[in-house]
Amino acid sequence: MGVISDFPEDIWQAAVAARAGVTDEYFDDHCALVIARALLAERNRTITMMLARSNKLRGATLRLRRDALTNRIETEKARF
């Protein structure tokens, strides 16, 4: 095939054998499904990472606000 595989040899050979046993029409449809699933998985992974980053930043902002408020309260207490 000319493709360097990142998969274990036995898995790759099973995939090659499976490909040899199907029609081109089935293979084309199956390829489209595999690509669509991979794209959907990547999009979901990207969205999850963006949400996690957003939540992390939101948490950091809330901690900074809480710390600033705590410092202000302590400063006011010290004045009296």
mmCIF file of C-alpha atoms in Angstrom, residues 23-76:
data_model
loop_
_atom_site.group_PDB
_atom_site.id
_atom_site.type_symbol
_atom_site.label_atom_id
_atom_site.label_comp_id
_atom_site.label_asym_id
_atom_site.label_seq_id
_atom_site.Cartn_x
_atom_site.Cartn_y
_atom_site.Cartn_z
ATOM 1 C CA THR A 23 -16.707 -4.052 -3.019
ATOM 2 C CA ASP A 24 -15.391 -0.643 -4.005
ATOM 3 C CA GLU A 25 -18.837 0.901 -3.426
ATOM 4 C CA TYR A 26 -18.975 -0.440 0.134
ATOM 5 C CA PHE A 27 -15.399 0.658 0.727
ATOM 6 C CA ASP A 28 -16.128 4.197 -0.501
ATOM 7 C CA ASP A 29 -19.188 4.462 1.759
ATOM 8 C CA HIS A 30 -17.298 3.028 4.698
ATOM 9 C CA CYS A 31 -14.380 5.424 4.122
ATOM 10 C CA ALA A 32 -16.775 8.367 4.158
ATOM 11 C CA LEU A 33 -18.258 7.147 7.457
ATOM 12 C CA VAL A 34 -14.834 6.670 9.023
ATOM 13 C CA ILE A 35 -13.696 10.123 7.922
ATOM 14 C CA ALA A 36 -16.943 11.723 9.145
ATOM 15 C CA ARG A 37 -16.572 10.005 12.529
ATOM 16 C CA ALA A 38 -12.958 11.119 12.804
ATOM 17 C CA LEU A 39 -13.891 14.718 11.974
ATOM 18 C CA LEU A 40 -16.767 14.659 14.462
ATOM 19 C CA ALA A 41 -14.507 13.211 17.159
ATOM 20 C CA GLU A 42 -11.889 15.893 16.486
ATOM 21 C CA ARG A 43 -14.505 18.641 16.618
ATOM 22 C CA ASN A 44 -15.884 17.284 19.884
ATOM 23 C CA ARG A 45 -12.358 17.030 21.317
ATOM 24 C CA THR A 46 -11.627 20.624 20.302
ATOM 25 C CA ILE A 47 -14.881 21.875 21.827
ATOM 26 C CA THR A 48 -14.188 19.947 25.033
ATOM 27 C CA MET A 49 -10.703 21.441 25.249
ATOM 28 C CA MET A 50 -12.057 24.950 24.626
ATOM 29 C CA LEU A 51 -14.714 24.514 27.316
ATOM 30 C CA ALA A 52 -12.161 23.156 29.767
ATOM 31 C CA ARG A 53 -9.869 26.111 29.071
ATOM 32 C CA SER A 54 -12.789 28.516 29.464
ATOM 33 C CA ASN A 55 -13.821 26.913 32.760
ATOM 34 C CA LYS A 56 -10.227 27.021 33.967
ATOM 35 C CA LEU A 57 -9.979 30.732 33.136
ATOM 36 C CA ARG A 58 -13.372 31.397 34.690
ATOM 37 C CA GLY A 59 -12.253 29.606 37.859
ATOM 38 C CA ALA A 60 -9.036 31.620 37.973
ATOM 39 C CA THR A 61 -10.978 34.868 37.540
ATOM 40 C CA LEU A 62 -13.376 33.941 40.331
ATOM 41 C CA ARG A 63 -10.462 33.058 42.624
ATOM 42 C CA LEU A 64 -8.824 36.414 41.904
ATOM 43 C CA ARG A 65 -12.063 38.258 42.652
ATOM 44 C CA ARG A 66 -12.556 36.263 45.853
ATOM 45 C CA ASP A 67 -8.985 36.965 46.960
ATOM 46 C CA ALA A 68 -9.356 40.675 46.193
ATOM 47 C CA LEU A 69 -12.602 40.820 48.170
ATOM 48 C CA THR A 70 -11.025 38.930 51.075
ATOM 49 C CA ASN A 71 -8.077 41.338 51.094
ATOM 50 C CA ARG A 72 -10.437 44.304 51.041
ATOM 51 C CA ILE A 73 -12.434 42.904 53.965
ATOM 52 C CA GLU A 74 -9.251 42.264 55.938
ATOM 53 C CA THR A 75 -8.063 45.811 55.191
ATOM 54 C CA GLU A 76 -11.371 47.262 56.377
#
